[in-house]
Tab-separated table of C-alpha atoms in Angstrom:
chain	number	residue	atom	x	y	z
A	1280	MET	CA	89.700	85.132	110.726
A	1281	GLN	CA	91.126	85.349	107.183
A	1282	ALA	CA	94.615	83.970	106.612
A	1283	PHE	CA	97.151	85.245	104.064
A	1284	ASP	CA	100.670	84.360	103.038
A	1285	ALA	CA	101.619	88.034	103.304
A	1286	VAL	CA	100.001	91.254	104.442
A	1287	VAL	CA	101.502	94.400	102.922
A	1288	ILE	CA	100.886	97.591	104.898
A	1289	GLY	CA	101.042	100.602	102.584
A	1290	ALA	CA	99.609	100.995	99.070
A	1291	GLY	CA	102.373	103.187	97.683
A	1292	ALA	CA	105.003	102.444	95.058
A	1293	ALA	CA	106.908	99.817	97.054
A	1294	GLY	CA	103.860	98.201	98.644
A	1295	LEU	CA	101.864	97.754	95.444
A	1296	PHE	CA	104.858	96.484	93.476
A	1297	CYS	CA	105.837	93.987	96.187
A	1298	ALA	CA	102.242	92.734	96.415
A	1299	GLY	CA	102.081	92.236	92.641
A	1300	VAL	CA	105.380	90.334	92.550
A	1301	ALA	CA	104.391	88.081	95.462
A	1302	GLY	CA	100.863	87.537	94.170
A	1303	GLN	CA	102.130	86.438	90.771
A	1304	ARG	CA	104.342	83.885	92.519
A	1305	GLY	CA	101.148	82.306	93.881
A	1306	LEU	CA	101.044	83.879	97.345
A	1307	ARG	CA	97.778	84.994	98.889
A	1308	VAL	CA	98.426	88.688	99.487
A	1309	LEU	CA	96.443	91.424	101.223
A	1310	VAL	CA	97.326	95.124	100.886
A	1311	LEU	CA	96.128	97.509	103.613
A	1312	ASP	CA	96.256	101.313	103.611
A	1313	HIS	CA	94.573	103.907	105.827
A	1314	SER	CA	94.155	106.227	102.848
A	1315	GLU	CA	91.394	105.965	100.272
A	1316	LYS	CA	93.772	106.708	97.386
A	1317	VAL	CA	96.710	104.612	96.228
A	1318	ALA	CA	100.238	105.752	95.403
A	1319	GLU	CA	99.699	109.474	95.959
A	1320	LYS	CA	103.439	110.102	95.880
A	1321	ILE	CA	103.611	108.664	92.369
A	1322	ARG	CA	100.613	110.770	91.356
A	1323	ILE	CA	102.185	114.093	92.394
A	1324	SER	CA	105.801	113.346	91.433
A	1325	GLY	CA	107.553	114.771	88.412
A	1326	GLY	CA	104.930	117.436	87.845
A	1327	GLY	CA	102.280	114.725	87.522
A	1328	ARG	CA	104.315	112.601	85.115
A	1329	ALA	CA	106.329	110.547	87.644
A	1330	ASN	CA	110.108	110.445	87.360
A	1331	PHE	CA	109.917	106.668	87.816
A	1332	THR	CA	113.589	105.678	87.518
A	1333	ASN	CA	117.025	106.814	86.363
A	1334	ARG	CA	119.043	105.130	83.606
A	1335	ASP	CA	122.323	106.394	85.102
A	1336	ILE	CA	122.375	104.151	88.173
A	1337	GLU	CA	125.789	102.531	87.879
A	1338	PRO	CA	125.476	98.730	87.559
A	1339	ARG	CA	128.699	98.122	89.485
A	1340	ALA	CA	128.147	100.831	92.079
A	1341	PRO	CA	124.387	101.404	92.410
A	1342	HIS	CA	124.877	102.630	95.976
A	1343	LYS	CA	126.806	105.686	94.718
A	1344	HIS	CA	123.605	107.721	94.426
A	1345	PHE	CA	122.126	106.745	97.799
A	1346	ILE	CA	122.486	108.002	101.364
A	1347	SER	CA	122.428	105.656	104.360
A	1348	ASP	CA	124.386	104.879	107.501
A	1349	ASN	CA	125.408	101.845	105.426
A	1350	PRO	CA	125.336	102.910	101.741
A	1351	ASN	CA	126.399	99.420	100.611
A	1352	PHE	CA	123.204	97.894	101.999
A	1353	CYS	CA	121.116	98.844	98.954
A	1354	ARG	CA	123.561	97.373	96.449
A	1355	SER	CA	122.163	93.830	96.573
A	1356	ALA	CA	118.553	94.754	95.742
A	1357	LEU	CA	119.502	97.451	93.209
A	1358	SER	CA	121.860	95.168	91.307
A	1359	ARG	CA	119.275	92.364	91.132
A	1360	TYR	CA	116.400	94.577	89.925
A	1361	THR	CA	117.771	97.303	87.667
A	1362	PRO	CA	116.263	100.361	85.937
A	1363	GLN	CA	116.170	98.307	82.720
A	1364	ASP	CA	114.093	95.639	84.459
A	1365	PHE	CA	111.500	98.226	85.448
A	1366	ILE	CA	111.661	99.911	82.033
A	1367	SER	CA	110.854	96.540	80.457
A	1368	LEU	CA	107.790	96.247	82.686
A	1369	VAL	CA	106.656	99.771	81.754
A	1370	GLN	CA	107.103	98.942	78.061
A	1371	SER	CA	105.150	95.691	78.419
A	1372	HIS	CA	102.189	97.782	79.595
A	1373	GLY	CA	102.495	100.097	76.587
A	1374	ILE	CA	103.344	103.168	78.649
A	1375	ALA	CA	105.166	105.827	76.624
A	1376	PHE	CA	108.011	107.630	78.396
A	1377	HIS	CA	110.894	110.002	77.729
A	1378	GLU	CA	114.270	110.971	79.171
A	1379	LYS	CA	114.228	114.527	80.444
A	1380	HIS	CA	117.610	115.223	82.052
A	1381	GLU	CA	120.596	113.137	83.149
A	1382	GLY	CA	118.933	109.737	82.856
A	1383	GLN	CA	115.634	110.799	84.432
A	1384	LEU	CA	112.673	108.939	82.889
A	1385	PHE	CA	109.118	110.339	82.930
A	1386	CYS	CA	105.749	109.108	81.657
A	1387	ASP	CA	104.765	110.916	78.452
A	1388	ARG	CA	101.124	111.212	79.448
A	1389	SER	CA	100.508	110.946	83.170
A	1390	ALA	CA	101.721	109.353	86.396
A	1391	GLU	CA	98.284	107.744	86.494
A	1392	ASP	CA	99.498	105.320	83.784
A	1393	LEU	CA	102.127	104.009	86.214
A	1394	ILE	CA	99.592	103.640	89.037
A	1395	GLN	CA	97.232	101.696	86.776
A	1396	MET	CA	100.168	99.468	85.785
A	1397	LEU	CA	100.877	98.612	89.439
A	1398	LEU	CA	97.194	97.912	90.092
A	1399	ALA	CA	97.081	95.690	87.000
A	1400	GLU	CA	100.113	93.767	88.301
A	1401	CYS	CA	98.299	93.277	91.617
A	1402	THR	CA	95.172	92.109	89.818
A	1403	ALA	CA	97.241	89.621	87.823
A	1404	GLY	CA	98.480	88.220	91.137
A	1405	GLY	CA	95.024	87.999	92.699
A	1406	VAL	CA	95.996	90.547	95.361
A	1407	GLN	CA	93.245	91.710	97.718
A	1408	ARG	CA	93.276	95.389	98.638
A	1409	TRP	CA	91.391	96.955	101.560
A	1410	GLN	CA	91.172	100.752	101.419
A	1411	PRO	CA	90.653	102.821	103.407
A	1412	CYS	CA	91.538	100.399	106.169
A	1413	GLY	CA	93.728	101.312	109.107
A	1414	VAL	CA	95.814	98.867	111.163
A	1415	THR	CA	95.259	99.346	114.897
A	1416	ALA	CA	97.489	96.568	116.255
A	1417	VAL	CA	100.054	93.987	115.144
A	1418	ARG	CA	101.001	91.126	117.439
A	1419	LEU	CA	102.959	87.895	117.266
A	1420	THR	CA	101.150	84.647	118.021
A	1421	GLY	CA	102.576	81.618	119.765
A	1422	GLU	CA	102.920	79.840	116.426
A	1423	GLY	CA	105.175	82.558	115.014
A	1424	SER	CA	102.548	84.144	112.781
A	1425	TYR	CA	101.108	87.646	113.053
A	1426	GLU	CA	97.639	88.870	113.869
A	1427	LEU	CA	96.660	92.315	112.590
A	1428	ASP	CA	93.646	94.155	113.956
A	1429	THR	CA	92.254	96.299	111.155
A	1430	ASP	CA	89.227	98.513	110.591
A	1431	ARG	CA	87.690	95.544	108.763
A	1432	GLY	CA	88.466	92.876	111.335
A	1433	THR	CA	91.441	90.745	112.350
A	1434	VAL	CA	93.589	88.900	109.808
A	1435	THR	CA	96.480	86.512	110.235
A	1436	SER	CA	99.662	86.035	108.217
A	1437	ARG	CA	103.106	84.496	108.588
A	1438	SER	CA	104.669	87.501	106.805
A	1439	VAL	CA	104.063	91.227	107.257
A	1440	VAL	CA	105.617	93.718	104.835
A	1441	VAL	CA	105.851	97.326	106.016
A	1442	ALA	CA	105.814	99.768	103.086
A	1443	THR	CA	104.423	102.805	104.881
A	1444	GLY	CA	106.962	105.357	103.667
A	1445	GLY	CA	108.424	108.197	105.714
A	1446	LEU	CA	107.200	111.468	107.182
A	1447	SER	CA	107.471	113.637	104.072
A	1448	ILE	CA	104.370	115.393	102.688
A	1449	PRO	CA	101.935	114.657	105.542
A	1450	LYS	CA	99.019	116.121	103.560
A	1451	ILE	CA	98.974	112.973	101.390
A	1452	GLY	CA	98.840	110.664	104.398
A	1453	ALA	CA	102.417	110.226	105.661
A	1454	THR	CA	102.628	108.837	109.214
A	1455	ASP	CA	105.205	107.328	111.565
A	1456	PHE	CA	103.422	103.942	111.620
A	1457	GLY	CA	106.416	102.035	110.225
A	1458	TYR	CA	108.787	103.499	112.785
A	1459	ARG	CA	106.412	102.730	115.658
A	1460	LEU	CA	105.998	99.144	114.496
A	1461	ALA	CA	109.764	98.714	114.222
A	1462	LYS	CA	110.223	99.960	117.791
A	1463	GLN	CA	107.462	97.625	119.004
A	1464	PHE	CA	109.519	94.663	117.790
A	1465	GLY	CA	112.828	95.995	119.129
A	1466	LEU	CA	114.332	97.167	115.845
A	1467	ARG	CA	116.688	100.133	115.704
A	1468	LEU	CA	116.003	103.443	113.966
A	1469	VAL	CA	118.268	105.992	112.322
A	1470	GLU	CA	116.763	109.340	113.332
A	1471	PRO	CA	114.455	110.507	110.509
A	1472	ARG	CA	114.808	113.995	109.052
A	1473	PRO	CA	113.558	115.805	105.933
A	1474	GLY	CA	115.471	115.196	102.687
A	1475	LEU	CA	115.334	116.742	99.214
A	1476	VAL	CA	113.909	119.853	100.841
A	1477	PRO	CA	114.195	123.643	100.278
A	1478	LEU	CA	116.472	125.486	102.728
A	1479	THR	CA	115.431	128.595	104.644
A	1480	PHE	CA	117.287	131.628	106.028
A	1481	ASP	CA	116.608	134.182	108.770
A	1482	GLY	CA	114.123	136.812	107.682
A	1483	ALA	CA	116.199	139.983	108.232
A	1484	ALA	CA	119.407	138.569	106.756
A	1485	TRP	CA	117.532	137.164	103.767
A	1486	GLN	CA	115.557	140.312	102.978
A	1487	ARG	CA	117.917	141.607	100.288
A	1488	TYR	CA	117.736	138.256	98.476
A	1489	ALA	CA	113.986	137.728	98.922
A	1490	GLU	CA	113.479	140.216	96.085
A	1491	LEU	CA	115.089	137.638	93.793
A	1492	ALA	CA	112.245	135.140	94.443
A	1493	GLY	CA	111.429	133.256	91.258
A	1494	LEU	CA	114.910	133.671	89.762
A	1495	SER	CA	116.500	130.434	88.555
A	1496	LEU	CA	120.059	129.850	87.336
A	1497	PRO	CA	122.601	127.016	87.020
A	1498	VAL	CA	125.070	126.882	89.904
A	1499	GLN	CA	127.716	124.761	91.524
A	1500	ILE	CA	126.724	123.991	95.115
A	1501	GLU	CA	128.604	122.200	97.873
A	1502	THR	CA	128.624	121.504	101.581
A	1503	GLY	CA	130.886	119.672	104.003
A	1504	ALA	CA	134.672	119.635	104.203
A	1505	GLN	CA	137.444	117.314	103.030
A	1506	LYS	CA	136.167	113.712	102.699
A	1507	GLN	CA	132.640	114.818	103.643
A	1508	ARG	CA	132.520	117.465	100.886
A	1509	VAL	CA	129.643	116.930	98.454
A	1510	GLN	CA	129.111	118.940	95.267
A	1511	PHE	CA	126.409	119.213	92.598
A	1512	MET	CA	125.940	121.160	89.368
A	1513	GLU	CA	122.219	121.911	89.131
A	1514	ASP	CA	119.704	124.748	88.865
A	1515	LEU	CA	119.116	127.035	91.857
A	1516	LEU	CA	115.817	128.783	92.626
A	1517	PHE	CA	115.503	131.820	94.886
A	1518	THR	CA	112.354	131.868	97.062
A	1519	HIS	CA	110.868	134.400	99.489
A	1520	ARG	CA	112.109	132.303	102.433
A	1521	GLY	CA	115.357	130.908	101.050
A	1522	LEU	CA	116.688	128.655	98.304
A	1523	SER	CA	115.197	125.761	96.382
A	1524	GLY	CA	115.510	124.111	92.969
A	1525	PRO	CA	117.309	120.847	92.140
A	1526	ALA	CA	120.685	122.148	93.411
A	1527	VAL	CA	119.378	122.863	96.893
A	1528	LEU	CA	117.155	119.783	97.090
A	1529	GLN	CA	120.199	117.629	96.304
A	1530	ILE	CA	122.516	119.330	98.795
A	1531	SER	CA	119.856	119.406	101.544
A	1532	SER	CA	120.171	115.642	102.005
A	1533	TYR	CA	123.856	116.121	102.933
A	1534	TRP	CA	123.601	119.469	104.719
A	1535	GLN	CA	123.999	119.416	108.503
A	1536	PRO	CA	122.221	122.081	110.621
A	1537	GLY	CA	124.578	124.907	111.578
A	1538	SER	CA	126.982	124.253	108.717
A	1539	PRO	CA	127.328	126.469	105.623
A	1540	ILE	CA	126.638	125.813	101.974
A	1541	ARG	CA	128.870	127.286	99.261
A	1542	LEU	CA	127.665	128.488	95.875
A	1543	ASN	CA	129.339	129.442	92.624
A	1544	LEU	CA	126.685	131.548	90.908
A	1545	ALA	CA	128.552	131.614	87.589
A	1546	PRO	CA	130.194	128.183	87.305
A	1547	ASP	CA	130.664	128.364	83.538
A	1548	VAL	CA	132.336	131.802	83.536
A	1549	ASN	CA	135.869	132.913	84.412
A	1550	LEU	CA	134.607	135.966	86.299
A	1551	PRO	CA	137.953	137.647	87.112
A	1552	GLU	CA	139.026	137.486	83.466
A	1553	ALA	CA	135.619	138.551	82.103
A	1554	LEU	CA	135.401	141.572	84.403
A	1555	ALA	CA	139.017	142.550	83.689
A	1556	GLN	CA	138.334	142.462	79.943
A	1557	ALA	CA	135.152	144.492	80.381
A	1558	LYS	CA	137.072	147.144	82.317
A	1559	ILE	CA	139.379	147.678	79.339
A	1560	ARG	CA	136.699	148.011	76.660
A	1561	SER	CA	133.555	149.317	78.407
A	1562	ARG	CA	132.258	152.424	80.162
A	1563	LYS	CA	128.987	150.831	81.232
A	1564	LEU	CA	128.006	150.391	84.863
A	1565	ILE	CA	129.374	147.276	86.534
A	1566	ALA	CA	125.811	145.985	86.920
A	1567	ASN	CA	125.227	146.242	83.169
A	1568	GLU	CA	128.407	144.366	82.331
A	1569	LEU	CA	127.746	141.752	85.018
A	1570	ALA	CA	124.288	141.219	83.509
A	1571	THR	CA	125.947	139.750	80.427
A	1572	LEU	CA	127.442	137.024	82.629
A	1573	VAL	CA	124.646	136.270	85.125
A	1574	PRO	CA	120.888	137.053	85.164
A	1575	SER	CA	120.290	140.827	85.256
A	1576	ARG	CA	118.228	140.666	88.468
A	1577	LEU	CA	121.109	138.938	90.198
A	1578	ALA	CA	123.602	141.450	88.795
A	1579	ASP	CA	121.504	144.366	90.094
A	1580	ALA	CA	121.025	142.846	93.544
A	1581	TRP	CA	124.673	141.916	93.874
A	1582	THR	CA	126.139	145.280	92.902
A	1583	GLN	CA	123.835	147.050	95.384
A	1584	GLN	CA	125.805	145.453	98.212
A	1585	ASP	CA	128.914	147.594	97.829
A	1586	PRO	CA	129.351	151.257	96.755
A	1587	ASP	CA	132.549	150.236	94.920
A	1588	TRP	CA	130.361	148.138	92.565
A	1589	GLN	CA	127.939	150.958	91.749
A	1590	ARG	CA	130.022	152.815	89.173
A	1591	PRO	CA	131.191	152.461	85.571
A	1592	ILE	CA	133.371	149.379	85.275
A	1593	SER	CA	136.164	151.446	83.708
A	1594	GLU	CA	136.418	153.436	86.973
A	1595	ALA	CA	136.377	150.398	89.285
A	1596	SER	CA	139.549	149.336	91.051
A	1597	ASP	CA	141.002	145.936	90.244
A	1598	LYS	CA	140.581	145.064	93.907
A	1599	ALA	CA	136.845	145.869	93.841
A	1600	LEU	CA	136.294	143.764	90.722
A	1601	SER	CA	138.286	140.903	92.205
A	1602	ARG	CA	136.165	141.089	95.344
A	1603	LEU	CA	132.983	141.026	93.256
A	1604	ALA	CA	134.145	137.995	91.264
A	1605	ASP	CA	135.171	136.164	94.414
A	1606	ARG	CA	131.855	136.845	96.155
A	1607	LEU	CA	129.836	135.507	93.220
A	1608	ALA	CA	132.017	132.430	92.818
A	1609	ARG	CA	132.353	131.656	96.530
A	1610	TRP	CA	129.109	132.744	98.170
A	1611	GLU	CA	129.041	131.061	101.569
A	1612	LEU	CA	125.894	131.175	103.681
A	1613	THR	CA	124.428	129.171	106.545
A	1614	PRO	CA	120.769	128.124	106.357
A	1615	SER	CA	118.692	128.624	109.493
A	1616	GLY	CA	116.722	125.470	108.674
A	1617	SER	CA	114.576	123.837	106.035
A	1618	GLU	CA	110.941	123.836	104.937
A	1619	GLY	CA	110.566	120.562	106.846
A	1620	TYR	CA	108.479	117.506	106.047
A	1621	ARG	CA	105.735	119.704	104.593
A	1622	LYS	CA	107.824	120.274	101.462
A	1623	ALA	CA	110.398	117.478	101.724
A	1624	GLU	CA	110.243	114.985	98.876
A	1625	VAL	CA	111.706	112.171	100.981
A	1626	THR	CA	112.603	111.202	104.532
A	1627	LEU	CA	116.233	110.522	105.429
A	1628	GLY	CA	116.923	107.889	108.073
A	1629	GLY	CA	114.447	105.171	109.038
A	1630	ILE	CA	114.726	101.483	109.887
A	1631	ASP	CA	118.372	100.738	110.674
A	1632	THR	CA	119.780	98.488	107.953
A	1633	ARG	CA	121.779	96.590	110.592
A	1634	ASP	CA	118.470	94.958	111.514
A	1635	LEU	CA	117.536	94.025	107.931
A	1636	SER	CA	118.690	91.445	105.389
A	1637	SER	CA	120.025	93.130	102.251
A	1638	GLN	CA	118.944	90.036	100.282
A	1639	THR	CA	115.308	89.741	101.402
A	1640	LEU	CA	114.551	92.917	103.448
A	1641	GLU	CA	113.409	90.663	106.305
A	1642	SER	CA	114.154	92.135	109.714
A	1643	SER	CA	115.776	90.447	112.699
A	1644	GLN	CA	112.188	89.829	113.785
A	1645	PRO	CA	111.337	86.759	111.617
A	1646	GLY	CA	108.491	87.299	109.173
A	1647	LEU	CA	108.578	91.110	109.437
A	1648	TYR	CA	109.879	92.943	106.356
A	1649	PHE	CA	110.532	96.625	105.603
A	1650	ILE	CA	110.799	98.094	102.085
A	1651	GLY	CA	110.983	101.457	100.326
A	1652	GLU	CA	111.274	104.830	102.018
A	1653	VAL	CA	110.678	103.542	105.559
A	1654	VAL	CA	114.186	101.998	105.391
A	1655	ASP	CA	117.347	104.058	105.995
A	1656	VAL	CA	118.084	104.319	102.254
A	1657	THR	CA	117.519	107.641	100.469
A	1658	GLY	CA	118.341	108.356	96.840
A	1659	TRP	CA	119.326	111.491	94.999
A	1660	LEU	CA	116.757	113.583	93.211
A	1661	GLY	CA	115.924	112.228	89.762
A	1662	GLY	CA	114.162	108.854	89.967
A	1663	TYR	CA	116.584	107.135	92.344
A	1664	ASN	CA	114.089	106.822	95.212
A	1665	PHE	CA	111.493	105.168	93.011
A	1666	GLN	CA	114.131	102.713	91.785
A	1667	TRP	CA	114.897	101.823	95.417
A	1668	ALA	CA	111.152	101.284	95.936
A	1669	TRP	CA	110.979	98.900	92.947
A	1670	ALA	CA	114.218	97.076	93.804
A	1671	SER	CA	113.547	96.600	97.518
A	1672	ALA	CA	109.936	95.571	96.785
A	1673	HIS	CA	111.077	93.030	94.178
A	1674	ALA	CA	113.712	91.537	96.484
A	1675	CYS	CA	111.115	91.157	99.226
A	1676	GLY	CA	108.314	89.955	96.945
A	1677	MET	CA	110.555	87.214	95.537
A	1678	ALA	CA	111.691	86.116	99.022
A	1679	LEU	CA	108.319	85.877	100.782
A	1680	PRO	CA	107.503	82.233	101.601
A	1681	VAL	CA	104.231	80.538	100.645
A	1682	LEU	CA	102.753	79.316	103.918
A	1683	ALA	CA	98.976	79.689	104.022
A	1684	THR	CA	96.779	76.661	103.528
């Protein structure tokens, strides 16, 4: 039976990075993954160029861009391993990158460069990697170490790191292994649900908007009330089944089933004033004038909803124009659901942070660690989730004890 200082389950972003950090500290590390490929989520992210971090994480309040039952939990790891720390690593490997939007950093060439960097870090640490290799059982021995039954035999280790991710995008190998293992050892779970996911609407009610599929525009979007109100300014995308785009992906992580979302479809325009001015100077149809303020397809679809909006703007009543402006600026609608884990970029919820150390990511079960997406820490869209993967992996990798002989 082979013995290791640490066995890392999951060859994704967090697992590979943690293994590399621990290996370069001199630990004997084994990485196991049931999939043949490594880091598939990195490979498909950012249109194949991997949005690997975000410069705008606030040094004094890194938890501001993360969702958790205890948002402060992630602050320790994020403040000790910052975006600049990871950027320095990327630069040391000669990987070219660029900032695309609001601090979001992408590889210039390909996400594959980032994957090769992580594998090189593992190689530098002498990390062993068994793939594909499933784990069929994990048990605690009388001496306080762990035995893991794998497809390639049984191994033993004093430390087990679970980096198996969440339930999002099952087609690339997502499973509930991490949650099941946590339950086996009596750890608590925050109920998982899809995050950063498109929202859907009932077929009949959505039919008039389905014709707008493919249309994208900047919007202000919000959900919740009073202290729970959350708002973003991002691009919206109409789809055949509902709404997507960065605006909706962001709000979906805060949206609660049965509650509405509110949209301002022309956040940069004073609609009442613009329509009032157009009424004075123009004899064009309302739809034609509205098309100078919002995309023409949206203007056409919107004005079809009310006979009072299907006439020359000079003939429209002030009340009708006010109603039109208000509807565009305060469109409230209630999603029937979401596209689910199939299209979710992340999983909300996970291992309850009350059962984890914010310093080391070790659980209340000694020697058992959880890092990355499997933990109840979920970032905003835009590189935040990868930064949590790097930071939590680094905190864990630096804390793992050297025990094997």
